[in-house]
Amino acid sequence: MTSCNGCGKALGFKKYKFKKMWRIPGFYCHECMVLVGKDFDDHGSLTLPSKTCDLCNGQFLFLKSRFHAKTQKHFCNVCDEVIASGGIKETESGVKHGRIPPSLYVIGGLGIVMMIMGMIFTMVSSNGQLNLVNLLFGSTTTAIGFILIRRTLKNKRLLVNQLK
């Protein structure tokens, strides 16, 4: 799903792009398109500064300011709606410090079980005769198990780096 480069709002099928002005990159919602076009017409180039959202770290032109955790921060439309609805607590967002979620271990364990069962199925089903369906099923199960383990280890590494 594409998001607006001006405010960060998710765009559906209605997204606008400056067709003849190749110097203005990105897709915009109608409101941002009008403001960016007016700025371009007034100054001859795009003079609006691109700022970083404090929550998602995306580069946007129009950010809303809000007091969060007793400091003033600037958020895009999506992050502003999340904070306004109470989806993120005042203190800190994300997982608890020092703990890795147990669902990560469950998915990693499922990957190990799938990998081992796929190898066993491939070895046992090829007794005497070579059946292509059994061979493909066993090797696919092993590969999916390996991918699950690899993704779990990558996510764990990212979480550990974030918790430090």
Phi, psi and omega in degrees: 000133181274144176243158181290134178283350179270308186241346179093002181292142179290132181257137176268236178279338181269091174232143185247144178220141177288112187280312184271344180259087184288350180281350178250099183277162171101174178251146185224153169282172186297318182296314180292325179299318179295315182293318179292319178296321178295319178296320179293320179292323182289320189250349180085351175206172181278113182254356180290130180283142176271124183245161181262133174289135184287341182262311184260354179059030176269152179269119181225161179273320184243116179240150177261137179265143182207146175277121180223128183056043175065018174226153179276126180230164181244130185231153173283177183300315184294312180293325178295319178293323178296317181289322180294326180279352179088018180289336179240130182288163183293326186283298184202147178259165175096200183282163178291145182291136177086000182232137174259134185298141181294336179297332177295320178290324179295315180293321176296319177296321177298321178296318179296316180297317180296322181294315181292316180295324177294319177293318179296316179298320180294318181290318184285322185286348182262025178289111175080316183237150182254108180255123185295323181295315179296319180295316178294319180296315180294317180290326177293317178297319178296317181294318179295320176299318178297318179296319178298318179296315182297317179294321179296317179294323178294316179294322178296317179298319178295319179293321180295319177295325180287326182285339182287000000 
